[in-house]
mmCIF file of C-alpha atoms in Angstrom:
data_model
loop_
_atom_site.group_PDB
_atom_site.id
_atom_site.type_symbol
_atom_site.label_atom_id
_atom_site.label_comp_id
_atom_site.label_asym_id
_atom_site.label_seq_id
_atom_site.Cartn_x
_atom_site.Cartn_y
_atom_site.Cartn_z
ATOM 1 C CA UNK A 187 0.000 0.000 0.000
ATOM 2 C CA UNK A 188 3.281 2.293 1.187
ATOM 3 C CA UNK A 189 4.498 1.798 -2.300
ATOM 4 C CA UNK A 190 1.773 3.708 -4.292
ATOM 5 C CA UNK A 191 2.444 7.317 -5.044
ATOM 6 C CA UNK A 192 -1.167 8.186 -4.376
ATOM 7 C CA UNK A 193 -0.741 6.574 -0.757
ATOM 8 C CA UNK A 194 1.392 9.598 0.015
ATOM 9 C CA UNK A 195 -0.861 12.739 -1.789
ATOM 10 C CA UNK A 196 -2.649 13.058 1.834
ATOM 11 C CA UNK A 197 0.290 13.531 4.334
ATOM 12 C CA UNK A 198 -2.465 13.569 7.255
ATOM 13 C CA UNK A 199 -4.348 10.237 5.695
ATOM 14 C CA UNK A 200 -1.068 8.448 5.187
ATOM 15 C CA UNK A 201 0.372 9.136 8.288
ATOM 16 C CA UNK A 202 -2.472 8.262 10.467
ATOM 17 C CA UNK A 203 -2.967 4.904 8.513
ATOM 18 C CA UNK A 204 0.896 4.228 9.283
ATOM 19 C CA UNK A 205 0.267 4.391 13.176
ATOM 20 C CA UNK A 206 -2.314 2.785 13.141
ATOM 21 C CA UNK A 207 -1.066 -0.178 11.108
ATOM 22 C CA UNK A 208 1.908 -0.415 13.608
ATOM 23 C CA UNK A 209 -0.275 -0.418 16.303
ATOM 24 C CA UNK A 210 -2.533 -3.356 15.199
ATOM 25 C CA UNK A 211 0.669 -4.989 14.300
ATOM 26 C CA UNK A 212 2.184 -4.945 17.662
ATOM 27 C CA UNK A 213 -1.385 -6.046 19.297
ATOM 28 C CA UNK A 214 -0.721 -9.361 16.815
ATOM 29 C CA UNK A 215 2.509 -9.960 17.786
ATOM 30 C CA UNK A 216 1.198 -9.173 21.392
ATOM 31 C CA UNK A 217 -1.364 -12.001 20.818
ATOM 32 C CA UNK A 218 1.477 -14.108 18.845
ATOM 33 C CA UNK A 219 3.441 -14.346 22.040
ATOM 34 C CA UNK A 220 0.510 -15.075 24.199
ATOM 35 C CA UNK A 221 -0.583 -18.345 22.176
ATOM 36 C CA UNK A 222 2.972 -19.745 22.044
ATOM 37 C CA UNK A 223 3.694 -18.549 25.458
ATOM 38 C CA UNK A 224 0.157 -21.150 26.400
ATOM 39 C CA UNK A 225 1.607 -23.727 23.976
ATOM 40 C CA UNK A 226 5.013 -23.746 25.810
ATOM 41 C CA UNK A 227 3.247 -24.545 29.436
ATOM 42 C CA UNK A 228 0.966 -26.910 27.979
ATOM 43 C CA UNK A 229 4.174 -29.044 26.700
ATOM 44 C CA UNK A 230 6.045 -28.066 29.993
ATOM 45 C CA UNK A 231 3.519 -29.598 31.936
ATOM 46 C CA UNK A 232 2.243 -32.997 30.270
ATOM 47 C CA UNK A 233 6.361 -33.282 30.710
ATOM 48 C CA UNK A 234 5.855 -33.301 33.877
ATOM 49 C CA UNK A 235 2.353 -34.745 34.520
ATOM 50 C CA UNK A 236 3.494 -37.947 36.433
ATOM 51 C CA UNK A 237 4.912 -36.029 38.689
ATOM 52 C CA UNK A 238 8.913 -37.433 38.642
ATOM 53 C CA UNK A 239 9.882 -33.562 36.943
ATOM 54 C CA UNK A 240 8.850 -30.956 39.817
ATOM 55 C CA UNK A 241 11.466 -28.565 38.347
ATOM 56 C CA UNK A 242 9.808 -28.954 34.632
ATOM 57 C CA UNK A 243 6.245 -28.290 36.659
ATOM 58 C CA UNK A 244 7.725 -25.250 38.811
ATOM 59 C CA UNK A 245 8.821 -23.511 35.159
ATOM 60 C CA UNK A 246 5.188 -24.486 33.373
ATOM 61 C CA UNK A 247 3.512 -22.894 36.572
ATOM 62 C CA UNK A 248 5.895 -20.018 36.062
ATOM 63 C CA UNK A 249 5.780 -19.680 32.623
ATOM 64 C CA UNK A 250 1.525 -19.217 32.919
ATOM 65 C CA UNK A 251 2.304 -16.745 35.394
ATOM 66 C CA UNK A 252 3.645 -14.455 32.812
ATOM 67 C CA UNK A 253 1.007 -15.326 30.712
ATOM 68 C CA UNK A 254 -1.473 -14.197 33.223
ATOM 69 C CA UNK A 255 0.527 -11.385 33.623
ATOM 70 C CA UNK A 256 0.381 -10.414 30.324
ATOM 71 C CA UNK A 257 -3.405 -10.859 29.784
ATOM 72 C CA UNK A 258 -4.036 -8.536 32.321
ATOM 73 C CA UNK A 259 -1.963 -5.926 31.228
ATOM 74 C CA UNK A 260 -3.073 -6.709 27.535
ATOM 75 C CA UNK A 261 -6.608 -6.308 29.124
ATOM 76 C CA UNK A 262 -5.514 -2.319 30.573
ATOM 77 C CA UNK A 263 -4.202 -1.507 27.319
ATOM 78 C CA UNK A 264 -7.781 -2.659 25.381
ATOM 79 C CA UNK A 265 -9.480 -0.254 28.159
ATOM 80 C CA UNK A 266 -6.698 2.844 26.803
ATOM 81 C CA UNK A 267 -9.060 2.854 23.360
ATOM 82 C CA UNK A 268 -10.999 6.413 23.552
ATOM 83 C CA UNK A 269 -9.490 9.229 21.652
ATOM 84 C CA UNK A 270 -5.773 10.348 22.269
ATOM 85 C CA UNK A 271 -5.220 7.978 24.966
ATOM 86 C CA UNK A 272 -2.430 7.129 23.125
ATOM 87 C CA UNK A 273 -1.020 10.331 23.164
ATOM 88 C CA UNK A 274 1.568 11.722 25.483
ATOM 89 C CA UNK A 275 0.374 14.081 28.015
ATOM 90 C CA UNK A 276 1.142 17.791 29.696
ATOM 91 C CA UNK A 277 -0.268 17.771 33.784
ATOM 92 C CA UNK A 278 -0.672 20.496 35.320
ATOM 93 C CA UNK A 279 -0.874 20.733 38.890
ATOM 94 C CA UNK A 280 -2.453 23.951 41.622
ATOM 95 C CA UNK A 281 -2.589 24.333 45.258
ATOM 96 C CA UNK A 282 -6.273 24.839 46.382
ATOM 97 C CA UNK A 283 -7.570 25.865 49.494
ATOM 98 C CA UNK A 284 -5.042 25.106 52.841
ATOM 99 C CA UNK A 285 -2.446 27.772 53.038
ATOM 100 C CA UNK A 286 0.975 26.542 53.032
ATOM 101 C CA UNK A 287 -0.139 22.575 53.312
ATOM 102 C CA UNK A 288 -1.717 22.898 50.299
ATOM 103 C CA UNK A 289 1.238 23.985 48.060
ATOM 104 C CA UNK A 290 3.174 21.784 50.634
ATOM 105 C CA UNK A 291 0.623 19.021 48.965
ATOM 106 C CA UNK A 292 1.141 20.358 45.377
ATOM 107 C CA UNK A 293 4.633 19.564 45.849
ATOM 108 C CA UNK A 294 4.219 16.111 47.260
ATOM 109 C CA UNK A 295 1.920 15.734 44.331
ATOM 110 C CA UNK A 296 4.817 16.633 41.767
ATOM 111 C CA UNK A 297 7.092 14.329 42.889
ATOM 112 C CA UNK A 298 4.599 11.376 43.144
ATOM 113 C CA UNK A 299 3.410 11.538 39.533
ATOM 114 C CA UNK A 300 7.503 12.222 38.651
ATOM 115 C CA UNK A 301 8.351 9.143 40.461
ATOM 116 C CA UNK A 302 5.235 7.370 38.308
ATOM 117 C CA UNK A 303 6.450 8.364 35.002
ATOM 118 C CA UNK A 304 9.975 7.232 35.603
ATOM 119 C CA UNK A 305 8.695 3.727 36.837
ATOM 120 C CA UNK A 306 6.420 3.701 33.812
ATOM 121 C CA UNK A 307 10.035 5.019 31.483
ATOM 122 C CA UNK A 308 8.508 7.943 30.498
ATOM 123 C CA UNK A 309 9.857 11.426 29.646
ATOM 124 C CA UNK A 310 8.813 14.272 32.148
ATOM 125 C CA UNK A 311 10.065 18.249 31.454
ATOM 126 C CA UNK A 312 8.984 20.388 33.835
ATOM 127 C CA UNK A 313 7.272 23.128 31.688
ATOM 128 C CA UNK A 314 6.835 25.791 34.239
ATOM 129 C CA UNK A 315 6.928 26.440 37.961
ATOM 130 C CA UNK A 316 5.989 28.323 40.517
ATOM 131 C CA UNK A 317 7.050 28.342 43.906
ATOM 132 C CA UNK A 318 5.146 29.414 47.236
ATOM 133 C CA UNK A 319 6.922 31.735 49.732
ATOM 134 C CA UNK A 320 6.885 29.705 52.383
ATOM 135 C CA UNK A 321 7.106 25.827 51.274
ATOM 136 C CA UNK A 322 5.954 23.880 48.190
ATOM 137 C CA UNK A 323 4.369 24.897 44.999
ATOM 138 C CA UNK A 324 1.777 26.864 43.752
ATOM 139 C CA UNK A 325 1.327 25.067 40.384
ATOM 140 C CA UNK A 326 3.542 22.944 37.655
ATOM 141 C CA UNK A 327 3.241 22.045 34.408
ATOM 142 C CA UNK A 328 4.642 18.803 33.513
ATOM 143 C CA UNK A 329 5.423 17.126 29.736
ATOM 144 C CA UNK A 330 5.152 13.780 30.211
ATOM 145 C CA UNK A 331 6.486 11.810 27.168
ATOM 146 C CA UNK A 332 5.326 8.196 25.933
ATOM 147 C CA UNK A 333 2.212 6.522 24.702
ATOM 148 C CA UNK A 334 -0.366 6.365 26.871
ATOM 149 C CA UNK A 335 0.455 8.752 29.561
ATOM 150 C CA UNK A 336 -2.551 10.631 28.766
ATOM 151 C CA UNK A 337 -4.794 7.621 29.177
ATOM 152 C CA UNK A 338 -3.317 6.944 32.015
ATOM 153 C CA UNK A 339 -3.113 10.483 33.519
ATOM 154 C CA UNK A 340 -6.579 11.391 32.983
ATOM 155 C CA UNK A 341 -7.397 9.490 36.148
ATOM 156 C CA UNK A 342 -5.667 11.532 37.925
ATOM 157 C CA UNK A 343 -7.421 14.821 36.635
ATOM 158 C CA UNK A 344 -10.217 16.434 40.018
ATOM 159 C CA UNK A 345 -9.527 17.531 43.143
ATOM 160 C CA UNK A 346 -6.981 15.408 45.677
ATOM 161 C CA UNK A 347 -7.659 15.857 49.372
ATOM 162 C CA UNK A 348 -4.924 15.748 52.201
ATOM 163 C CA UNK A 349 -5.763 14.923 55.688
ATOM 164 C CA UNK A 350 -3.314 14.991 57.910
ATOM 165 C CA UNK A 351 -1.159 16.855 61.375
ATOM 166 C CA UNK A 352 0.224 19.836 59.511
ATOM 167 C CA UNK A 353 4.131 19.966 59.747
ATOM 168 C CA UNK A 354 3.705 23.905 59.668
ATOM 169 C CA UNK A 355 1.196 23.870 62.491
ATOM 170 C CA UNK A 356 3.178 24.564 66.214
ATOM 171 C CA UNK A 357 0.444 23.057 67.886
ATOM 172 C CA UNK A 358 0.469 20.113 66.125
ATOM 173 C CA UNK A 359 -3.071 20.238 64.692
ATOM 174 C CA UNK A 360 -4.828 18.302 61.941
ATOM 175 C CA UNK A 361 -5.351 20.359 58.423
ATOM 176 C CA UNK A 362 -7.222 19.475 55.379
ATOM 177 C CA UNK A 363 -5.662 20.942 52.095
ATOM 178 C CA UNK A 364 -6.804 20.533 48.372
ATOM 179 C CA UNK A 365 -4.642 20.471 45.282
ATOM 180 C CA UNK A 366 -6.222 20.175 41.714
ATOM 181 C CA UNK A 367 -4.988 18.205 38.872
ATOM 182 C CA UNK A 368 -5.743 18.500 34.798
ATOM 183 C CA UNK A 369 -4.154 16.480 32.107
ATOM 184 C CA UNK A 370 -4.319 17.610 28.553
ATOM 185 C CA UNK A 371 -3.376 15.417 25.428
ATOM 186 C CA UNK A 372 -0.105 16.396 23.657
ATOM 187 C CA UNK A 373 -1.464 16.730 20.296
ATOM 188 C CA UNK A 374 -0.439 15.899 16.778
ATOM 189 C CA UNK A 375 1.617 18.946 14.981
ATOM 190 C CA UNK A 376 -1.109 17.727 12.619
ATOM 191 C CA UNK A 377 -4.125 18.861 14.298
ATOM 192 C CA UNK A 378 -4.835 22.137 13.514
ATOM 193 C CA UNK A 379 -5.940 24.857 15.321
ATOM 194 C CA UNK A 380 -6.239 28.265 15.042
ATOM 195 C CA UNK A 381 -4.926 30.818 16.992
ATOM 196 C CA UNK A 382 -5.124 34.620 16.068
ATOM 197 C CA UNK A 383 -1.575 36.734 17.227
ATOM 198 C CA UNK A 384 -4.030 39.740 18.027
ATOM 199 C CA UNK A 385 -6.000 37.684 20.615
ATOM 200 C CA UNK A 386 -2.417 36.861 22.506
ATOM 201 C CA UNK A 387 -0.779 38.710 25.417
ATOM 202 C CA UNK A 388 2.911 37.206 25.858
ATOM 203 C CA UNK A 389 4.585 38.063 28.515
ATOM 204 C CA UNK A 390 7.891 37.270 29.469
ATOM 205 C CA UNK A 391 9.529 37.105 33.187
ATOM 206 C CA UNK A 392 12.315 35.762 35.338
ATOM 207 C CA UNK A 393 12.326 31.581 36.026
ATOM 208 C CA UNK A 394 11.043 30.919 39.490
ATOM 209 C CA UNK A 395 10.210 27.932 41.487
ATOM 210 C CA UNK A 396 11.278 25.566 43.770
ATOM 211 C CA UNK A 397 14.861 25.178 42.584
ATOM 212 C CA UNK A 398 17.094 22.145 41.977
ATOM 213 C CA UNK A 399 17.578 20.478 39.047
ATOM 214 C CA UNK A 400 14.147 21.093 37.618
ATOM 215 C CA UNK A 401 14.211 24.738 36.717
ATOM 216 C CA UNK A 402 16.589 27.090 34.719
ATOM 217 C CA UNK A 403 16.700 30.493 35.914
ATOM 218 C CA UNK A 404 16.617 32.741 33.072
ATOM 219 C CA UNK A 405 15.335 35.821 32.329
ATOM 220 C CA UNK A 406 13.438 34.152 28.930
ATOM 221 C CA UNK A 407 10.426 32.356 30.241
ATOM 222 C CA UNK A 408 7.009 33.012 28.776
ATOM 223 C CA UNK A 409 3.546 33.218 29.536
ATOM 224 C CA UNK A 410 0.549 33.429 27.049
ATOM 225 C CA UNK A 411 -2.637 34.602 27.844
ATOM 226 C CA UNK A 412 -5.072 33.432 24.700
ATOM 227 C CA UNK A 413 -7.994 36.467 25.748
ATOM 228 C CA UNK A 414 -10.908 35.255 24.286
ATOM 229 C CA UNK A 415 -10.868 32.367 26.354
ATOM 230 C CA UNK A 416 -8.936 33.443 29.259
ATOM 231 C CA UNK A 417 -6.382 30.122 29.067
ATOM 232 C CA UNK A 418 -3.133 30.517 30.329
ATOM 233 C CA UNK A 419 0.117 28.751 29.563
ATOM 234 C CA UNK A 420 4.115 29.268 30.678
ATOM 235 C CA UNK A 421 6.806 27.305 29.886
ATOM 236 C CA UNK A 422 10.283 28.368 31.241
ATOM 237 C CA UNK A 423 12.600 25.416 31.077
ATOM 238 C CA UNK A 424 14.463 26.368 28.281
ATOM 239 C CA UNK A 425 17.293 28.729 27.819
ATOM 240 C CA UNK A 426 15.948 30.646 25.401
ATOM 241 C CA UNK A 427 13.079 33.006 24.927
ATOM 242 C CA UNK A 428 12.269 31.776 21.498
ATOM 243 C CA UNK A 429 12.005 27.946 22.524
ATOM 244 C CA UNK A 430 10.056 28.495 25.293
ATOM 245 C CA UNK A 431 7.288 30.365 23.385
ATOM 246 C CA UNK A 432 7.608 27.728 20.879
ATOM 247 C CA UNK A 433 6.580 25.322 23.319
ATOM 248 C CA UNK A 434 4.029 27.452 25.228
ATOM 249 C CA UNK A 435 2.772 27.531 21.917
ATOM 250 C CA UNK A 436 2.268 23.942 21.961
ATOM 251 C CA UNK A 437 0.770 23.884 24.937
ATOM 252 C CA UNK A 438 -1.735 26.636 24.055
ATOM 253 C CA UNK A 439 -3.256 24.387 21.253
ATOM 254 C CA UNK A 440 -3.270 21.372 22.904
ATOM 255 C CA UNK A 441 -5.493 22.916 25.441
ATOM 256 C CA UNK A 442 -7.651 25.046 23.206
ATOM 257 C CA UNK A 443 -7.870 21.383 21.551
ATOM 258 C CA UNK A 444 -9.249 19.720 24.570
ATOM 259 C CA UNK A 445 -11.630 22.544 25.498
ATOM 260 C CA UNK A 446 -13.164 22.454 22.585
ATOM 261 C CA UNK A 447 -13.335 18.402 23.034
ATOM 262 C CA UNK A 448 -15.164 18.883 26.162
ATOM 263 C CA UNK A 449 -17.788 21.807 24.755
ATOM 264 C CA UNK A 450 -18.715 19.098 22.056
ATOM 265 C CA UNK A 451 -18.930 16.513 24.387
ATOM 266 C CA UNK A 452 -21.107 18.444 26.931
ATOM 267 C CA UNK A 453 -23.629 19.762 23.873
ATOM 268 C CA UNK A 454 -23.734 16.470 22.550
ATOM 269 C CA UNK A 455 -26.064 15.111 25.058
ATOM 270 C CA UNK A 456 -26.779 15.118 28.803
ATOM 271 C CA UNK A 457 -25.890 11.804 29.303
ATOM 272 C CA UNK A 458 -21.930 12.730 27.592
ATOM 273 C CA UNK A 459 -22.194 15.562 30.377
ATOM 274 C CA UNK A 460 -23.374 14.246 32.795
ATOM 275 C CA UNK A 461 -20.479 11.375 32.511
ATOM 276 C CA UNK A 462 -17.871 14.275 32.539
ATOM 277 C CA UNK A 463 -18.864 15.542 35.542
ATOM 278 C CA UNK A 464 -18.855 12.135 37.438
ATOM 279 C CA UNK A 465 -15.545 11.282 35.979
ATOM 280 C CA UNK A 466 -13.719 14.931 36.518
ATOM 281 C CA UNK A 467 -15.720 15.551 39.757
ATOM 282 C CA UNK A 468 -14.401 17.695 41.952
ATOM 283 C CA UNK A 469 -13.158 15.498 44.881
ATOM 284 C CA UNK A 470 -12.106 12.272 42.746
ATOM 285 C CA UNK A 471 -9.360 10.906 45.996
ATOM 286 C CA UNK A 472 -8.886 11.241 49.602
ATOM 287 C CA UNK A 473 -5.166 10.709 51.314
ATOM 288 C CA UNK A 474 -5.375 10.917 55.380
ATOM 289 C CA UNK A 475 -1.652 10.439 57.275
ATOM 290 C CA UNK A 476 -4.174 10.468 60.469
ATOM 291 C CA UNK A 477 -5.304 9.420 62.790
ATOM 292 C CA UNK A 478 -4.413 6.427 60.124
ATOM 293 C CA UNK A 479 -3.355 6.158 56.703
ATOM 294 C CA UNK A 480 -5.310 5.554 53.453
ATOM 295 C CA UNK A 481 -5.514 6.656 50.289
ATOM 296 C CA UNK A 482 -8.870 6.018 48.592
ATOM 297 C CA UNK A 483 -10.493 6.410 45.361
ATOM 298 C CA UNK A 484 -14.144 7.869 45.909
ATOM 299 C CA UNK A 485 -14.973 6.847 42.176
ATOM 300 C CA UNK A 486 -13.638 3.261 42.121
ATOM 301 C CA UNK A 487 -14.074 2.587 46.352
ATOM 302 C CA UNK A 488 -10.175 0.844 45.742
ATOM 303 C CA UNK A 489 -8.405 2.077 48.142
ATOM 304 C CA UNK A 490 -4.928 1.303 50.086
ATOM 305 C CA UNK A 491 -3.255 1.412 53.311
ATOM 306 C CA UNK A 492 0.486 1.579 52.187
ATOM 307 C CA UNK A 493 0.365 5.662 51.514
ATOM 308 C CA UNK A 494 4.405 5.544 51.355
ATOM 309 C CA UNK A 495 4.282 3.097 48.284
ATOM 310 C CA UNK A 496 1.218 5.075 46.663
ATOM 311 C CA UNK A 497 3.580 8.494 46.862
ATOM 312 C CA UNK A 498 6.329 7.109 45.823
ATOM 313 C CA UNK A 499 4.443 6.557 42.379
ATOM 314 C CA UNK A 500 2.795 3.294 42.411
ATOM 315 C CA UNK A 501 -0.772 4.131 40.925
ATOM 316 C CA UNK A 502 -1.410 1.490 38.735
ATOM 317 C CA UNK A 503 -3.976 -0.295 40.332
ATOM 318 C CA UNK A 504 -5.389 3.042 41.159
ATOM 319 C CA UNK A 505 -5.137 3.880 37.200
ATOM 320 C CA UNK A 506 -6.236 0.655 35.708
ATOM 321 C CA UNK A 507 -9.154 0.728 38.466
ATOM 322 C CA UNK A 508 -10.782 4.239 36.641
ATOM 323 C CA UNK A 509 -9.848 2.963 33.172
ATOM 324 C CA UNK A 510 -12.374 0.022 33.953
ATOM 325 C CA UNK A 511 -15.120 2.480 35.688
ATOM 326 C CA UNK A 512 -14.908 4.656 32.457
ATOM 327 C CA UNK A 513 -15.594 1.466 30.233
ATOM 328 C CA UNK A 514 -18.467 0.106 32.518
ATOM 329 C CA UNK A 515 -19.818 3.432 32.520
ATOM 330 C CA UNK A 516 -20.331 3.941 29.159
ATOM 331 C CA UNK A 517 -22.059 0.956 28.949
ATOM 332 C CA UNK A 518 -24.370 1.444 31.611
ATOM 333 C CA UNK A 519 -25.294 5.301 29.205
ATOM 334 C CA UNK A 520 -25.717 3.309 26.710
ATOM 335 C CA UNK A 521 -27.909 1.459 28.140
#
């Protein structure tokens, strides 16, 4: 098909047709591996069906282990099918209401889902920062490189609750704080949208945040402020002034993109909106450090008592657990 000219007249077409060929070719070799990976414990064991090989039995139980392994995550993956799950992702995270404990949070926040995308072997840039006076963060903006982080991350998107003694309070006191988290798509270079220069203010400031490794202080970091619809984007991890509108920029459209996403999806029927709200709700997690510690998922009910593991980026379960509740959702709409 590659090899006709006329394949190649519609860049867009041809392109598109490409990925998705690769992808249904790597879900057959997927399935490939699965079958002979079955066929391979089925031999291993009838070697060992009388009983006089345990060592040939220990490597056919071992070998369907993997298999069963590999279902399930072949299973996640078949629930990562709506639009642009594929697609890598930019998060942004803001301290909400809680003082100091809440950009404290934000922080906390930033690391976990940094810690997450390096155990998953993504890419992360941190886009922009902002730092809080005190301690923590008031917000981040995160790139987060590698297919499917967007699927993934849009579990994370609503309102995360902290519950716990404040390290900031003398008296030792328990505070609540709030952080919010959004994840748009990082969209195609071939998606267009439109963005008129006369309905942009750019403005360009001084690096700032929490320090280390994660921020350049320069005097070229950008923000644009699209008017018409109020959005906001910075970027100042690059050295110069002219990449770091560039990929502002980028960011812009790929959240004018997903606005617009969500306007059609709201118009297109109560049911689509009324799904949006359940699934970006405003409180979509609860962490408490005390009087005991859980972290729990007030969409799913899964929930866990190892907080230190969760933080330190292991949200799978957590993940895989909302991409499930979105499928069964939809089919209880369409029903």
């Amino acid at each position: 098909m590659a090899s006709f000219p006329e394949f190649w007249a519609d860049q867009e077409r041809s392109t598109r047709i490409l990925r998705e060929k690769a992808g249904l070719e790597k879900s057959c070799a997927d399935m490939n591996a699965l079958t002979e990976g079955l066929e391979d414990a089925e031999v291993l064991y009838e070697l060992s069906e009388d009983g006089s090989d345990p060592e040939t039995l220990a490597e056919a139980m071992q070998t369907l282990k993997h298999i069963e392994s590999a279902v399930e995550d072949a299973e996640n993956k078949r629930l990562l099918s709506e639009p642009h799950d594929q697609n890598s992702a930019i998060l942004d995270i803001n301290s909400g209401a809680g003082g100091t404990d809440a950009s404290d949070w934000a922080e906390i926040l930033m690391r976990m889902y940094l810690q997450w995308a390096k155990n998953m072997g993504y890419k992360t840039s941190i886009l922009a920062i902002q730092g809080h006076d005190e301690a923590g963060i008031k917000s981040c903006s995160i790139e987060v490189q590698g297919d499917f982080a967007y699927g993934y991350l849009q579990s994370e998107i609503g309102v995360h609750r902290l519950v716990r003694i404040s390290p900031f309070d003398s008296a030792g006191q328990r505070h609540t704080a709030f952080a919010s988290v959004s994840a748009v798509p990082d969209i195609n270079d071939d998606i267009e949208i439109e963005i008129n220069e006369s309905e942009l203010r750019i403005d360009t400031f001084r690096a700032s945040g929490a320090g280390g490794q994660h921020v350049n202080t320069t005097d070229s970091a950008v923000r644009v402020t699209h008017l018409p619809s109020g959005l906001v984007v910075s970027c100042q991890n690059e050295r110069s002034q002219h990449k770091n509108k560039a990929r502002a920029m980028k960011l812009l459209r790929a959240k004018m993109y997903q606005k617009e996403l969500d306007k059609r999806m709201e118009a297109a029927s109560e049911a689509n909106a009324k799904k949006m709200r359940i699934e970006w709700g405003s409180q979509i997690r609860s962490y408490v450090f005390h009087p005991y510690k859980l972290v729990k998922d007030n969409r799913t009910g899964i929930q866990t008592s190892n907080v230190d593991k969760f933080l330190n980026g292991d949200l799978l379960d957590f993940m895989n657990g909302w991409l499930a509740y979105r499928a069964n959702f939809g089919k209880e709409e369409a029903e």
